Short mmCIF file of C-alpha atoms in Angstrom, two decimals:
data_model
loop_
_atom_site.label_atom_id
_atom_site.label_comp_id
_atom_site.label_asym_id
_atom_site.label_seq_id
_atom_site.Cartn_x
_atom_site.Cartn_y
_atom_site.Cartn_z
CA MET S 12 16.15 2.45 0.05
CA ILE S 13 13.85 3.29 -2.85
CA THR S 14 14.17 6.73 -4.44
CA VAL S 15 11.55 7.87 -6.94
CA ASN S 16 12.26 11.19 -8.67
CA GLN S 17 9.83 12.91 -11.05
CA LEU S 18 8.68 9.52 -12.33
CA THR S 19 6.28 9.94 -15.24
CA LYS S 20 4.48 7.57 -17.60
CA ARG S 21 2.38 8.83 -20.49
CA TYR S 22 0.19 6.89 -22.88
CA GLY S 23 -0.43 9.36 -25.68
CA GLN S 24 -1.87 12.47 -24.03
CA HIS S 25 -2.83 10.61 -20.84
CA ALA S 26 -0.44 10.80 -17.88
CA ALA S 27 -0.92 7.57 -15.93
CA VAL S 28 1.85 8.70 -13.56
CA ASP S 29 2.75 12.38 -13.37
CA ALA S 30 6.02 13.54 -11.78
CA VAL S 31 5.84 11.29 -8.73
CA THR S 32 8.62 11.84 -6.18
CA PHE S 33 9.11 10.09 -2.85
CA ASP S 34 11.51 7.93 -0.81
CA ALA S 35 10.90 4.60 0.92
CA LYS S 36 13.45 4.39 3.71
CA PRO S 37 15.29 1.47 5.35
CA GLY S 38 13.81 0.27 8.61
CA ARG S 39 10.36 1.55 7.70
CA VAL S 40 7.20 0.30 6.03
CA THR S 41 5.89 2.76 3.44
CA GLY S 42 2.20 2.44 2.59
CA PHE S 43 1.44 3.31 -1.04
CA LEU S 44 -2.22 4.25 -1.34
CA GLY S 45 -4.62 5.47 -4.00
CA PRO S 46 -8.00 4.69 -5.56
CA ASN S 47 -8.37 2.42 -8.58
CA GLY S 48 -6.69 3.99 -11.59
CA ALA S 49 -4.48 6.25 -9.49
CA GLY S 50 -1.24 4.88 -10.97
CA LYS S 51 0.08 2.76 -8.07
CA SER S 52 0.68 -0.42 -10.07
CA THR S 53 2.21 1.50 -12.96
CA CYS S 54 4.63 3.17 -10.53
CA MET S 55 5.64 -0.14 -9.04
CA ARG S 56 6.13 -1.73 -12.46
CA MET S 57 8.44 1.14 -13.43
CA MET S 58 10.42 0.72 -10.19
CA CYS S 59 10.95 -2.95 -11.05
CA GLY S 60 11.95 -2.42 -14.68
CA LEU S 61 8.78 -3.93 -16.17
CA THR S 62 7.42 -0.68 -17.65
CA PRO S 63 9.78 1.94 -19.10
CA PRO S 64 9.12 5.45 -17.76
CA THR S 65 8.48 8.35 -20.11
CA SER S 66 10.72 10.45 -17.87
CA GLY S 67 12.09 10.54 -14.36
CA THR S 68 13.94 7.86 -12.43
CA ALA S 69 13.36 5.14 -9.87
CA THR S 70 16.35 3.65 -8.06
CA ILE S 71 16.62 0.84 -5.54
CA LEU S 72 19.70 0.77 -3.33
CA GLY S 73 21.10 3.57 -5.49
CA ARG S 74 20.69 1.82 -8.87
CA SER S 75 17.97 1.21 -11.37
CA TYR S 76 16.48 -2.27 -11.05
CA ALA S 77 18.02 -3.34 -14.38
CA ASP S 78 21.49 -2.34 -13.19
CA LEU S 79 21.36 -4.39 -9.99
CA PRO S 80 23.55 -7.52 -10.20
CA ASN S 81 21.26 -10.53 -9.74
CA PRO S 82 18.39 -8.21 -8.66
CA GLY S 83 16.40 -10.93 -6.88
CA ARG S 84 19.19 -11.06 -4.28
CA HIS S 85 18.57 -7.41 -3.46
CA VAL S 86 14.87 -6.77 -4.17
CA GLY S 87 11.91 -9.03 -3.48
CA VAL S 88 8.93 -8.28 -5.73
CA LEU S 89 5.30 -9.40 -5.64
CA LEU S 90 3.16 -7.58 -8.17
CA ASP S 91 0.75 -10.35 -9.20
CA ALA S 92 0.39 -13.60 -7.28
CA GLN S 93 -1.36 -15.13 -10.31
CA ALA S 94 1.65 -14.61 -12.59
CA GLN S 95 3.10 -18.10 -12.27
CA HIS S 96 2.75 -21.24 -14.40
CA ALA S 97 -0.52 -22.86 -13.28
CA GLY S 98 0.74 -26.34 -14.14
CA ARG S 99 3.76 -26.24 -11.84
CA THR S 100 3.74 -27.11 -8.17
CA GLY S 101 4.55 -24.58 -5.50
CA ARG S 102 7.82 -26.38 -4.78
CA GLU S 103 8.78 -26.37 -8.47
CA ILE S 104 8.15 -22.63 -8.73
CA LEU S 105 10.32 -21.88 -5.68
CA THR S 106 13.02 -24.34 -6.80
CA LEU S 107 13.29 -22.68 -10.21
CA GLY S 108 13.53 -19.30 -8.50
CA ALA S 109 16.26 -20.55 -6.16
CA LEU S 110 18.30 -22.04 -9.03
CA THR S 111 17.94 -18.82 -11.05
CA LEU S 112 19.26 -16.80 -8.10
CA GLY S 113 22.11 -19.25 -7.45
CA LEU S 114 20.68 -20.43 -4.13
CA PRO S 115 20.76 -23.92 -2.62
CA ARG S 116 17.60 -26.02 -2.81
CA THR S 117 17.45 -26.01 1.00
CA ARG S 118 16.30 -22.39 0.76
CA VAL S 119 12.98 -23.64 -0.64
CA ASP S 120 12.12 -25.60 2.50
CA GLU S 121 13.13 -22.65 4.66
CA LEU S 122 10.73 -20.34 2.83
CA LEU S 123 7.88 -22.83 2.75
CA GLU S 124 8.09 -22.93 6.53
CA VAL S 125 8.31 -19.13 6.81
CA VAL S 126 5.12 -18.59 4.79
CA GLY S 127 3.21 -21.50 6.33
CA LEU S 128 2.81 -23.76 3.29
CA THR S 129 2.93 -27.48 4.19
CA GLN S 130 4.88 -30.10 2.30
CA VAL S 131 1.59 -31.49 0.98
CA GLU S 132 0.50 -28.06 -0.25
CA ALA S 133 3.92 -27.48 -1.84
CA LYS S 134 3.32 -30.57 -4.04
CA ARG S 135 0.01 -29.25 -5.40
CA ARG S 136 -0.14 -27.54 -8.76
CA LEU S 137 -0.71 -23.82 -8.71
CA ARG S 138 -4.08 -24.18 -10.48
CA ASP S 139 -5.31 -25.95 -7.33
CA TYR S 140 -4.16 -23.19 -4.97
CA SER S 141 -6.56 -20.79 -3.31
CA LEU S 142 -5.80 -17.07 -3.74
CA GLY S 143 -4.47 -16.95 -0.19
CA MET S 144 -2.08 -19.84 -0.88
CA ARG S 145 -0.89 -18.12 -4.05
CA GLN S 146 -0.18 -14.98 -2.03
CA ARG S 147 1.86 -16.96 0.48
CA LEU S 148 3.79 -18.57 -2.37
CA GLY S 149 4.35 -15.16 -3.96
CA ILE S 150 5.69 -13.77 -0.70
CA ALA S 151 7.99 -16.80 -0.37
CA HIS S 152 9.28 -16.14 -3.89
CA ALA S 153 9.92 -12.48 -3.02
CA LEU S 154 11.91 -13.51 0.06
CA LEU S 155 13.99 -16.22 -1.67
CA GLY S 156 17.09 -14.10 -2.21
CA ASP S 157 17.10 -12.67 1.34
CA PRO S 158 16.60 -9.17 -0.13
CA GLN S 159 17.09 -5.79 1.51
CA VAL S 160 14.01 -4.30 -0.17
CA LEU S 161 10.46 -5.59 -0.67
CA VAL S 162 8.03 -4.18 -3.25
CA LEU S 163 4.58 -5.69 -2.69
CA ASP S 164 1.37 -4.87 -4.56
CA GLU S 165 -1.77 -5.97 -2.67
CA PRO S 166 -0.08 -8.89 -0.88
CA ALA S 167 -3.00 -9.37 1.54
CA ASN S 168 -5.51 -10.22 -1.21
CA GLY S 169 -7.15 -13.54 -0.40
CA LEU S 170 -5.57 -13.91 3.04
CA ASP S 171 -7.86 -14.71 5.95
CA PRO S 172 -7.61 -12.71 9.22
CA ALA S 173 -4.96 -15.07 10.60
CA GLY S 174 -3.00 -14.76 7.35
CA ILE S 175 -3.19 -10.98 7.42
CA ARG S 176 -1.89 -10.94 10.99
CA TRP S 177 0.94 -13.28 9.95
CA MET S 178 1.86 -11.03 7.02
CA ARG S 179 1.78 -7.96 9.25
CA SER S 180 4.20 -9.60 11.67
CA LEU S 181 6.47 -10.76 8.83
CA LEU S 182 6.75 -7.31 7.25
CA ARG S 183 7.14 -5.54 10.57
CA GLY S 184 9.99 -7.88 11.47
CA PHE S 185 11.62 -7.38 8.06
CA ALA S 186 11.57 -3.58 8.50
CA ASP S 187 12.73 -3.74 12.12
CA GLN S 188 15.82 -5.60 10.92
CA GLY S 189 16.66 -2.69 8.60
CA GLY S 190 14.79 -3.72 5.46
CA THR S 191 12.81 -1.38 3.22
CA VAL S 192 9.16 -2.23 2.55
CA LEU S 193 6.96 -0.54 -0.05
CA LEU S 194 3.44 -1.88 0.40
CA SER S 195 0.39 -1.15 -1.73
CA SER S 196 -2.97 -2.26 -0.34
CA HIS S 197 -6.65 -1.36 -0.43
CA LEU S 198 -6.99 -2.69 3.15
CA LEU S 199 -6.60 0.68 4.82
CA HIS S 200 -6.84 -0.67 8.35
CA GLU S 201 -3.86 -2.93 7.73
CA ILE S 202 -1.85 -0.05 6.30
CA GLN S 203 -2.74 2.06 9.34
CA VAL S 204 -1.57 -0.69 11.68
CA ILE S 205 1.73 -1.49 9.97
CA ALA S 206 2.91 1.57 8.01
CA ASP S 207 5.41 4.11 9.29
CA ASP S 208 5.13 6.40 6.26
CA LEU S 209 2.40 7.06 3.72
CA VAL S 210 2.38 8.05 0.06
CA VAL S 211 -1.10 8.84 -1.25
CA ILE S 212 -1.57 9.13 -5.01
CA GLY S 213 -4.56 10.32 -7.02
CA ARG S 214 -4.80 10.43 -10.83
CA GLY S 215 -1.08 9.87 -11.15
CA ARG S 216 0.00 12.61 -8.74
CA ILE S 217 0.97 12.55 -5.10
CA VAL S 218 -1.70 14.22 -2.95
CA ALA S 219 -0.04 13.53 0.43
CA GLU S 220 3.27 12.13 1.61
CA GLY S 221 5.05 11.85 4.94
CA ALA S 222 5.12 10.09 8.29
CA LYS S 223 1.78 8.43 9.04
CA ASP S 224 1.39 10.00 12.48
CA ASP S 225 2.15 13.48 11.15
CA LEU S 226 -0.36 13.18 8.29
CA LEU S 227 -3.12 11.94 10.57
CA ALA S 228 -2.43 14.56 13.22
CA ALA S 229 -2.52 17.37 10.65
CA ALA S 230 -5.79 16.30 9.13
CA GLY S 231 -7.95 18.44 11.46
CA THR S 232 -11.42 17.66 12.82
CA THR S 233 -14.10 15.39 11.42
CA VAL S 234 -17.74 15.95 12.32
CA ARG S 235 -21.08 14.37 11.43
CA SER S 236 -24.49 15.75 12.33
CA THR S 237 -28.19 15.33 11.71
CA ASP S 238 -28.00 18.29 9.30
CA ASN S 239 -24.59 18.56 7.65
CA ALA S 240 -25.73 21.27 5.22
CA ARG S 241 -26.82 23.60 8.02
CA LEU S 242 -23.71 22.81 10.06
CA ALA S 243 -21.47 23.54 7.06
CA LYS S 244 -23.13 26.92 6.60
CA ALA S 245 -22.75 27.74 10.29
CA LEU S 246 -19.06 26.87 10.19
CA GLN S 247 -18.50 28.88 7.01
CA ASP S 248 -20.32 31.86 8.54
CA ASN S 249 -17.70 31.72 11.26
CA GLY S 250 -14.90 31.92 8.71
CA ILE S 251 -14.06 28.21 8.73
CA ASP S 252 -13.30 26.39 5.48
CA VAL S 253 -15.27 23.16 5.19
CA THR S 254 -14.40 20.05 3.17
CA GLN S 255 -17.26 17.72 2.33
CA GLY S 256 -16.48 14.07 2.98
CA PHE S 257 -18.57 10.93 2.66
CA GLY S 258 -21.35 11.81 5.10
CA SER S 259 -19.01 13.99 7.13
CA LEU S 260 -17.40 17.41 7.24
CA SER S 261 -13.73 18.18 7.81
CA VAL S 262 -12.31 21.43 9.14
CA GLN S 263 -8.94 22.71 10.31
CA VAL S 264 -10.09 23.86 13.75
CA THR S 265 -10.38 22.10 17.10
CA PRO S 266 -13.29 19.78 17.94
CA GLU S 267 -14.18 22.12 20.82
CA ARG S 268 -14.77 25.07 18.48
CA VAL S 269 -16.92 22.95 16.16
CA GLY S 270 -18.94 21.74 19.14
CA ARG S 271 -19.57 25.27 20.39
CA ILE S 272 -20.78 26.44 16.98
CA ALA S 273 -23.08 23.42 16.69
CA LEU S 274 -24.47 24.16 20.17
CA GLU S 275 -25.12 27.81 19.28
CA HIS S 276 -27.16 26.67 16.27
CA GLN S 277 -28.79 23.77 18.11
CA ILE S 278 -27.48 21.22 15.64
CA VAL S 279 -27.23 17.66 16.93
CA LEU S 280 -23.80 16.10 16.41
CA THR S 281 -23.53 12.37 15.86
CA GLU S 282 -19.74 12.27 15.65
CA LEU S 283 -17.01 14.72 16.60
CA GLY S 284 -13.27 14.14 16.90
CA SER S 285 -9.85 14.79 15.49
CA THR S 286 -9.31 13.15 12.13
CA SER S 287 -6.43 11.18 13.60
CA SER S 288 -8.92 9.41 15.85
CA THR S 289 -11.20 8.48 12.93
CA GLY S 290 -8.23 6.86 11.23
CA LEU S 291 -6.65 6.48 7.85
CA GLU S 292 -9.83 5.64 5.96
CA GLU S 293 -11.40 9.05 6.54
CA MET S 294 -8.20 10.87 5.61
CA PHE S 295 -7.80 8.74 2.47
CA LEU S 296 -11.37 9.38 1.31
CA GLN S 297 -10.98 13.11 1.85
CA LEU S 298 -7.67 13.32 0.01
CA THR S 299 -8.81 11.26 -2.97
CA ALA S 300 -12.49 12.23 -3.23
CA ALA S 301 -11.86 14.26 -6.38
CA ASP S 302 -9.55 11.64 -7.85
CA ALA S 303 -11.43 8.37 -7.36
CA ARG S 304 -12.11 6.49 -10.56
CA GLU S 305 -13.78 3.32 -9.36
CA GLY S 306 -13.43 0.49 -11.80
CA ALA S 307 -10.45 1.81 -13.76
CA ALA S 308 -7.31 -0.27 -13.86
CA ALA S 309 -4.35 0.92 -11.84
#
């Protein structure tokens, strides 16, 4: 269980994270989403004791990360797969982690097998690893202590399609056995496939939070046409609020009503459906359109 309560981080007058509150529950995968610069990584660093909050709290299993005895035995963390000594081999990195956590060396071989790194690959130095191999090693390191909670920031970076499917199965199995997973990723399709709950953040504040299915079902209707401007006016003339998306319009009425209005005005529709059918990407873009800061660091 991860409990975040009014978590805030300020740098001077700038609030990188502003009163963020949510729970990541056992037995569930929580997708943590937001555009670049939204504050996701800063939040996760505060959860793991790497960045001190200005105010608010973040607890894991009822305690702050720093107060957990031998925290690696309770929480597995992957925030940056590059943050290991490039001159060490994969096996050396895992062995040092095992010794630090008080684990037998046999745990290293177990994890190498779990993440699909061969004995030959384990003997290579990290500087010779591909990004995908580094991600697998980072996931192995997070799993070393057989934790109850996983905090993973962009763990699918560099993984090929087979690797992404493997990771999806691994995390789903971890949650199904009662573990808590907090997963940040820009691969929205993967989040849609695996996540049970969603937390969407924009400019340091939560813009949506709840069960994935509930959020998608409540998102209304998405429509595209050959003349979105004229369609938007027709909908507004009928008392319907319209949200402009990326080449689409979103409204909180049924697809049937939108279709009838378009027919009355002889506007050709190229797409019409509930937002839940268009998926997480459309909902994400709509929720964060005003908050996106492409290119800024998270």
